[in-house]
Tab-separated table of C-alpha atoms and ligand atoms in Angstrom:
chain	number	residue	atom	x	y	z
L	1	MET	CA	37.289	12.860	-10.075
L	2	LEU	CA	33.658	12.652	-11.137
L	3	PRO	CA	32.311	16.225	-11.325
L	4	LEU	CA	29.134	17.393	-9.596
L	5	ILE	CA	26.658	17.410	-12.474
L	6	ASP	CA	23.809	19.889	-12.338
L	7	TRP	CA	22.018	19.203	-15.612
L	8	ARG	CA	18.244	19.608	-15.432
L	9	PRO	CA	16.911	18.843	-18.885
L	10	HIS	CA	13.477	19.941	-20.003
L	11	ALA	CA	10.852	17.298	-20.822
L	12	PRO	CA	7.799	18.786	-22.541
L	13	LEU	CA	4.268	17.727	-21.574
L	14	GLN	CA	2.162	17.307	-24.715
L	15	ARG	CA	-1.482	16.311	-25.179
L	16	LEU	CA	-2.030	13.070	-27.073
L	17	HIS	CA	-4.943	13.021	-29.509
L	18	THR	CA	-6.251	9.666	-30.724
L	19	ASP	CA	-9.653	8.415	-31.822
L	20	TRP	CA	-9.787	5.794	-29.028
L	21	LEU	CA	-9.180	8.403	-26.338
L	22	GLU	CA	-11.734	10.723	-27.859
L	23	ARG	CA	-14.375	7.956	-27.994
L	24	ALA	CA	-13.825	7.082	-24.336
L	25	GLY	CA	-13.701	10.696	-23.137
L	26	VAL	CA	-10.287	10.116	-21.523
L	27	GLU	CA	-7.517	12.729	-21.751
L	28	VAL	CA	-3.827	11.853	-21.920
L	29	ALA	CA	-0.729	14.051	-21.919
L	30	VAL	CA	2.698	12.595	-22.676
L	31	LEU	CA	5.737	13.538	-20.611
L	32	ARG	CA	8.311	13.392	-23.413
L	33	LEU	CA	11.430	12.105	-21.670
L	34	ASP	CA	12.521	10.921	-25.107
L	35	LEU	CA	13.058	14.594	-25.995
L	36	ILE	CA	15.370	15.600	-23.131
L	37	ASP	CA	18.507	15.069	-25.220
L	38	PRO	CA	19.510	13.391	-28.497
L	39	LEU	CA	21.793	10.901	-26.675
L	40	ILE	CA	20.968	10.796	-22.964
L	41	SER	CA	17.335	9.922	-23.436
L	42	GLY	CA	14.353	8.757	-21.425
L	43	ASN	CA	13.903	7.742	-17.794
L	44	LYS	CA	17.537	6.572	-17.732
L	45	TRP	CA	18.999	9.984	-16.960
L	46	PHE	CA	16.659	10.443	-13.986
L	47	LYS	CA	17.473	6.957	-12.677
L	48	LEU	CA	21.173	7.860	-12.820
L	49	THR	CA	21.153	11.228	-11.056
L	50	GLU	CA	21.279	9.959	-7.456
L	51	HIS	CA	23.835	7.286	-8.379
L	52	LEU	CA	25.987	10.046	-9.889
L	53	LEU	CA	25.633	12.159	-6.768
L	54	ALA	CA	26.624	9.185	-4.581
L	55	ALA	CA	29.630	8.530	-6.836
L	56	HIS	CA	30.688	12.183	-6.596
L	57	THR	CA	30.313	12.184	-2.808
L	58	ALA	CA	32.373	8.982	-2.559
L	59	GLY	CA	35.144	10.588	-4.634
L	60	ALA	CA	34.723	8.033	-7.440
L	61	HIS	CA	36.095	8.692	-10.916
L	62	GLY	CA	33.268	7.055	-12.791
L	63	LEU	CA	30.558	4.396	-12.858
L	64	ILE	CA	30.440	0.666	-13.591
L	65	SER	CA	27.131	-1.025	-14.413
L	66	LEU	CA	25.428	-3.918	-16.220
L	67	GLY	CA	23.127	-4.519	-19.144
L	68	GLY	CA	22.354	-6.364	-22.358
L	69	ALA	CA	23.641	-5.731	-25.883
L	70	HIS	CA	20.729	-3.335	-26.580
L	71	SER	CA	20.661	-1.758	-23.110
L	72	ASN	CA	19.115	1.719	-22.953
L	73	HIS	CA	20.643	2.114	-19.502
L	74	LEU	CA	24.238	1.464	-20.595
L	75	HIS	CA	23.670	3.676	-23.626
L	76	ALA	CA	22.575	6.628	-21.476
L	77	LEU	CA	25.377	5.980	-18.977
L	78	ALA	CA	28.068	5.862	-21.660
L	79	ALA	CA	26.695	9.011	-23.326
L	80	ALA	CA	26.624	10.812	-19.959
L	81	GLY	CA	30.226	9.731	-19.278
L	82	LYS	CA	31.329	11.181	-22.591
L	83	ARG	CA	29.303	14.378	-22.151
L	84	PHE	CA	30.291	15.131	-18.558
L	85	GLY	CA	33.795	13.639	-18.587
L	86	PHE	CA	33.782	10.588	-16.331
L	87	ALA	CA	34.902	6.985	-16.849
L	88	THR	CA	32.359	4.246	-17.598
L	89	VAL	CA	32.610	0.462	-17.621
L	90	GLY	CA	29.845	-1.834	-18.882
L	91	LEU	CA	29.443	-5.497	-17.887
L	92	LEU	CA	27.458	-7.109	-20.683
L	93	ARG	CA	25.177	-10.135	-20.816
L	94	GLY	CA	26.202	-12.882	-23.237
L	95	HIS	CA	29.111	-13.213	-25.617
L	96	PRO	CA	30.836	-10.476	-27.620
L	97	GLN	CA	28.642	-9.168	-30.408
L	98	GLN	CA	28.252	-5.922	-32.286
L	99	THR	CA	24.934	-4.143	-32.122
L	100	PRO	CA	24.179	-0.487	-32.874
L	101	THR	CA	24.110	-0.007	-29.091
L	102	THR	CA	27.477	-1.687	-28.326
L	103	LEU	CA	29.103	0.252	-31.177
L	104	ASP	CA	27.856	3.465	-29.565
L	105	LEU	CA	29.082	2.338	-26.142
L	106	GLU	CA	32.582	1.900	-27.535
L	107	ARG	CA	32.370	5.168	-29.436
L	108	TYR	CA	31.425	6.977	-26.211
L	109	GLY	CA	34.497	5.488	-24.502
L	110	MET	CA	32.852	2.841	-22.317
L	111	GLN	CA	35.111	-0.096	-21.448
L	112	LEU	CA	33.171	-3.320	-22.133
L	113	HIS	CA	33.448	-6.757	-20.509
L	114	TRP	CA	31.291	-9.648	-21.741
L	115	LEU	CA	30.222	-11.919	-18.877
L	116	GLY	CA	28.576	-14.760	-20.827
L	117	PHE	CA	25.059	-15.794	-19.790
L	118	GLY	CA	25.973	-17.739	-16.628
L	119	GLY	CA	28.320	-14.993	-15.466
L	120	TYR	CA	25.604	-12.398	-15.949
L	121	ARG	CA	23.061	-14.501	-14.048
L	122	ALA	CA	25.388	-14.290	-11.013
L	123	ARG	CA	24.856	-10.522	-10.772
L	124	HIS	CA	22.561	-10.807	-7.740
L	125	GLU	CA	24.957	-13.053	-5.786
L	126	PRO	CA	26.608	-11.467	-2.739
L	127	GLY	CA	30.220	-11.682	-3.976
L	128	PHE	CA	29.487	-10.522	-7.535
L	129	TRP	CA	30.948	-7.035	-7.299
L	130	ALA	CA	34.117	-7.890	-5.317
L	131	PRO	CA	36.403	-8.767	-8.272
L	132	TRP	CA	35.099	-5.832	-10.320
L	133	GLN	CA	35.685	-3.417	-7.468
L	134	ALA	CA	39.201	-4.838	-7.087
L	135	LEU	CA	39.804	-4.236	-10.806
L	136	TYR	CA	38.166	-0.789	-10.828
L	137	PRO	CA	38.558	0.580	-7.283
L	138	LEU	CA	37.770	4.147	-8.383
L	139	LEU	CA	34.443	3.312	-10.031
L	140	HIS	CA	31.080	3.405	-8.285
L	141	PRO	CA	28.906	0.304	-8.946
L	142	VAL	CA	25.358	0.862	-10.206
L	143	PRO	CA	22.840	-2.015	-10.280
L	144	GLU	CA	21.316	-3.198	-13.545
L	145	GLY	CA	19.089	-0.539	-15.095
L	146	GLY	CA	20.116	2.085	-12.504
L	147	GLY	CA	17.586	0.576	-10.091
L	148	GLY	CA	17.109	0.495	-6.344
L	149	LEU	CA	16.187	3.354	-4.030
L	150	PRO	CA	18.664	5.857	-5.566
L	151	GLY	CA	17.160	5.177	-9.018
L	152	ALA	CA	13.647	5.807	-7.694
L	153	LEU	CA	14.663	8.959	-5.813
L	154	GLY	CA	16.072	10.334	-9.061
L	155	CYS	CA	12.647	9.872	-10.692
L	156	MET	CA	10.686	11.705	-7.980
L	157	PRO	CA	11.222	15.148	-9.612
L	158	LEU	CA	9.211	13.945	-12.626
L	159	VAL	CA	6.124	14.718	-10.548
L	160	SER	CA	7.023	18.403	-10.183
L	161	LYS	CA	8.008	18.550	-13.870
L	162	VAL	CA	4.446	17.603	-14.755
L	163	ARG	CA	2.815	19.866	-12.188
L	164	GLU	CA	4.805	22.859	-13.505
L	165	GLN	CA	3.542	22.246	-17.043
L	166	LEU	CA	-0.111	21.332	-16.565
L	167	MET	CA	-1.163	24.541	-18.319
L	168	ASP	CA	0.684	23.388	-21.458
L	169	ALA	CA	-1.711	20.438	-21.606
L	170	GLY	CA	-4.656	22.760	-20.950
L	171	TRP	CA	-5.207	21.091	-17.556
L	172	ASP	CA	-5.575	22.342	-14.022
L	173	ASP	CA	-5.103	18.875	-12.519
L	174	TYR	CA	-4.695	15.193	-13.411
L	175	ASP	CA	-5.797	11.849	-11.978
L	176	GLY	CA	-2.828	9.532	-12.388
L	177	TRP	CA	0.129	8.155	-14.305
L	178	TRP	CA	0.648	5.417	-16.873
L	179	LEU	CA	4.101	4.139	-17.783
L	180	ALA	CA	6.085	1.077	-18.833
L	181	ALA	CA	7.615	-0.904	-15.973
L	182	GLY	CA	10.719	-3.077	-16.372
L	183	THR	CA	12.146	-3.169	-12.848
L	184	GLY	CA	9.477	-0.830	-11.439
L	185	THR	CA	12.084	1.732	-10.302
L	186	THR	CA	10.614	4.653	-12.242
L	187	LEU	CA	7.117	3.722	-11.059
L	188	ALA	CA	8.348	3.606	-7.444
L	189	GLY	CA	9.794	7.111	-7.898
L	190	LEU	CA	6.393	8.397	-9.028
L	191	VAL	CA	4.640	6.692	-6.093
L	192	LEU	CA	7.143	8.427	-3.771
L	193	GLY	CA	6.713	11.750	-5.587
L	194	GLU	CA	2.916	11.599	-5.405
L	195	GLY	CA	2.933	10.658	-1.705
L	196	GLY	CA	-0.424	8.906	-2.087
L	197	ALA	CA	-2.127	11.709	-3.996
L	198	ARG	CA	-2.634	9.942	-7.336
L	199	GLN	CA	-2.682	6.445	-8.795
L	200	VAL	CA	0.342	5.164	-10.763
L	201	TYR	CA	-0.325	2.422	-13.334
L	202	GLY	CA	2.664	0.332	-14.428
L	203	ALA	CA	2.338	-1.521	-17.744
L	204	LEU	CA	4.644	-4.511	-17.255
L	205	ALA	CA	7.142	-5.002	-20.080
L	206	VAL	CA	8.239	-8.247	-18.409
L	207	PRO	CA	6.211	-11.305	-17.368
L	208	ASP	CA	4.650	-11.482	-13.927
L	209	ASP	CA	7.365	-13.805	-12.539
L	210	HIS	CA	10.099	-11.154	-12.957
L	211	GLY	CA	9.406	-9.901	-9.450
L	212	VAL	CA	8.485	-6.296	-10.221
L	213	ALA	CA	5.950	-6.086	-7.372
L	214	PRO	CA	8.471	-7.200	-4.686
L	215	GLN	CA	11.100	-4.835	-6.141
L	216	VAL	CA	8.716	-1.883	-5.935
L	217	GLU	CA	7.745	-2.970	-2.423
L	218	ALA	CA	11.431	-3.123	-1.377
L	219	ILE	CA	12.066	0.407	-2.693
L	220	LEU	CA	8.993	1.867	-0.981
L	221	GLN	CA	9.925	0.161	2.282
L	222	ALA	CA	13.524	1.387	2.042
L	223	ALA	CA	12.144	4.909	1.557
L	224	GLY	CA	9.834	4.495	4.563
L	225	CYS	CA	6.835	5.126	2.307
L	226	LEU	CA	3.493	3.767	3.516
L	227	GLU	CA	1.540	4.619	0.352
L	228	ARG	CA	0.760	1.835	-2.095
L	229	ASN	CA	-1.194	3.784	-4.684
L	230	PHE	CA	-0.004	1.805	-7.711
L	231	GLU	CA	-1.243	-1.010	-9.887
L	232	LEU	CA	0.744	-3.331	-12.168
L	233	ILE	CA	-0.872	-4.370	-15.434
L	234	ASP	CA	0.350	-7.198	-17.680
L	235	ALA	CA	1.484	-5.633	-20.947
L	236	SER	CA	4.349	-7.983	-21.871
L	237	ARG	CA	2.391	-9.834	-24.577
L	238	GLY	CA	3.917	-13.190	-23.676
L	239	GLY	CA	7.423	-12.196	-22.629
L	240	PHE	CA	10.061	-9.481	-22.482
L	241	ALA	CA	10.992	-8.339	-25.989
L	242	ARG	CA	8.274	-10.585	-27.456
L	243	VAL	CA	6.858	-8.700	-30.415
L	244	ASP	CA	3.864	-9.562	-32.619
L	245	GLU	CA	2.180	-8.141	-35.701
L	246	THR	CA	-0.709	-6.619	-33.721
L	247	LEU	CA	1.745	-4.639	-31.596
L	248	LEU	CA	3.794	-3.483	-34.601
L	249	GLY	CA	0.592	-2.473	-36.387
L	250	PHE	CA	-0.557	-0.512	-33.331
L	251	ILE	CA	2.788	1.302	-33.131
L	252	GLN	CA	2.687	2.180	-36.813
L	253	ASP	CA	-0.903	3.502	-36.666
L	254	SER	CA	-0.233	5.330	-33.431
L	255	GLU	CA	2.900	7.046	-34.741
L	256	ALA	CA	1.072	8.093	-37.910
L	257	ALA	CA	-1.848	9.528	-35.910
L	258	THR	CA	0.081	11.265	-33.114
L	259	GLY	CA	3.634	11.858	-34.369
L	260	VAL	CA	5.004	10.380	-31.139
L	261	PRO	CA	7.671	7.725	-31.885
L	262	LEU	CA	7.443	4.469	-29.929
L	263	GLU	CA	9.591	1.332	-29.639
L	264	PRO	CA	8.121	-2.150	-29.243
L	265	LEU	CA	9.674	-3.256	-25.913
L	266	TYR	CA	8.425	-0.618	-23.497
L	267	THR	CA	6.565	2.457	-24.760
L	268	GLY	CA	4.690	0.679	-27.579
L	269	LYS	CA	3.471	-2.059	-25.248
L	270	ALA	CA	2.606	0.476	-22.556
L	271	LEU	CA	0.490	2.638	-24.869
L	272	MET	CA	-1.226	-0.417	-26.325
L	273	ALA	CA	-2.062	-1.630	-22.811
L	274	LEU	CA	-3.459	1.834	-22.058
L	275	ARG	CA	-5.696	1.603	-25.095
L	276	GLN	CA	-6.975	-1.793	-23.902
L	277	ALA	CA	-7.610	-0.440	-20.394
L	278	VAL	CA	-9.430	2.607	-21.784
L	279	GLU	CA	-11.560	0.468	-24.092
L	280	ALA	CA	-12.349	-1.936	-21.248
L	281	GLY	CA	-13.597	1.007	-19.180
L	282	LEU	CA	-10.862	0.634	-16.533
L	283	ILE	CA	-10.090	4.344	-16.945
L	284	GLY	CA	-13.367	6.188	-16.532
L	285	ARG	CA	-14.742	8.964	-18.741
L	286	GLY	CA	-13.349	12.374	-17.802
L	287	LYS	CA	-10.116	11.007	-16.339
L	288	ARG	CA	-6.792	12.679	-17.136
L	289	LEU	CA	-3.639	10.590	-17.231
L	290	VAL	CA	0.022	11.445	-17.751
L	291	PHE	CA	1.720	8.860	-19.980
L	292	VAL	CA	5.475	8.852	-19.393
L	293	HIS	CA	7.451	8.387	-22.604
L	294	THR	CA	10.424	6.566	-21.093
L	295	GLY	CA	12.568	6.820	-24.246
L	296	GLY	CA	14.432	3.731	-25.445
L	297	LEU	CA	14.256	4.745	-29.093
L	298	GLN	CA	17.956	3.966	-29.621
L	299	GLY	CA	17.102	0.306	-28.966
L	300	ARG	CA	14.828	0.269	-32.033
L	301	ARG	CA	17.899	0.083	-34.277
L	302	GLY	CA	18.950	-3.273	-32.822
L	303	PHE	CA	15.408	-4.515	-33.053
L	304	ALA	CA	15.142	-3.640	-36.721
L	305	VAL	CA	18.294	-5.669	-37.389
L	306	GLN	CA	16.928	-8.677	-35.457
L	307	ALA	CA	13.428	-8.660	-36.919
Q	1	PLP	C1	12.637	2.640	-22.601
Q	1	PLP	C2	12.395	2.085	-21.246
Q	1	PLP	N1	11.212	2.284	-20.678
Q	1	PLP	C3	10.929	1.789	-19.454
Q	1	PLP	C4	11.851	1.059	-18.752
Q	1	PLP	C5	11.470	0.521	-17.420
Q	1	PLP	O1	11.942	1.305	-16.362
Q	1	PLP	P1	12.016	0.698	-14.913
Q	1	PLP	O2	13.088	-0.363	-14.932
Q	1	PLP	O3	12.373	1.850	-14.058
Q	1	PLP	O4	10.699	0.093	-14.587
Q	1	PLP	C6	13.124	0.835	-19.305
Q	1	PLP	C7	14.178	0.078	-18.613
Q	1	PLP	O5	14.044	-0.892	-17.986
Q	1	PLP	C8	13.396	1.349	-20.593
Q	1	PLP	O6	14.595	1.146	-21.181
């Protein structure tokens, strides 16, 4: 049976020093979720914790979930399964292919099934899970990306992680959050954790028509939360996983100046959107923001192969 896992990894809070922040008089500290573990990295672990608890309570033996061939979510899930000793199954988008991520998934013992593109598109249909639950009756299903209310609830403790470490950033308080949003689950967790106290800015890694706003709304409603202190900002640069020279140049310069590694799909786009917002005066002088480094660095390997 899936064990009760009480792993509370440490994510340091580190000040970010750049010339554009200095010029604007804005202070940023990075919550380094990329540093919580060499394998189980980023926001993914936090999005999984409540799903794992639910699976344990239900007496499940493991988890079954979905993702693409470079999925950070499946990577963290497979690594957690190996580390903590539970079974994992991954339902993958598209046709069988080998990427650095899928090779890791297999190495970590995850059982893979390739659904094709049409089969994967059916994942939101009502009967989608029935055949998989018949095949794997002892596995607990987790939605794509570890989303939904359980995913958001798992991210709420990020707020206390930051509050406990404000001194490390030389701060006594902060004004808000800035992070990449894919489904908006992590952002919803921060909105819940703040309870209306501070603004949460989500830099969209996906285009506007991906329905992030309604997904965040659904989570907040399910949680009975009346606060709506968040704002979604277009940071996708023309589409999910769309990468251009300006972005790659920004990432390179930023890494050289700060030593904080970024990948182009989420964290690179999010930090670049923050720079644009700061330079446009959207974030006023004297403001202090926490930038959440949501990890995803394993996905860079697949990107380098594609580019
Ligand atoms: C590295 C990284 N950052 C951010 C996100 C977005 O998180 P969320 O789906 O909770 O908005 C994801 C996954 O979607 C991710 O892999």
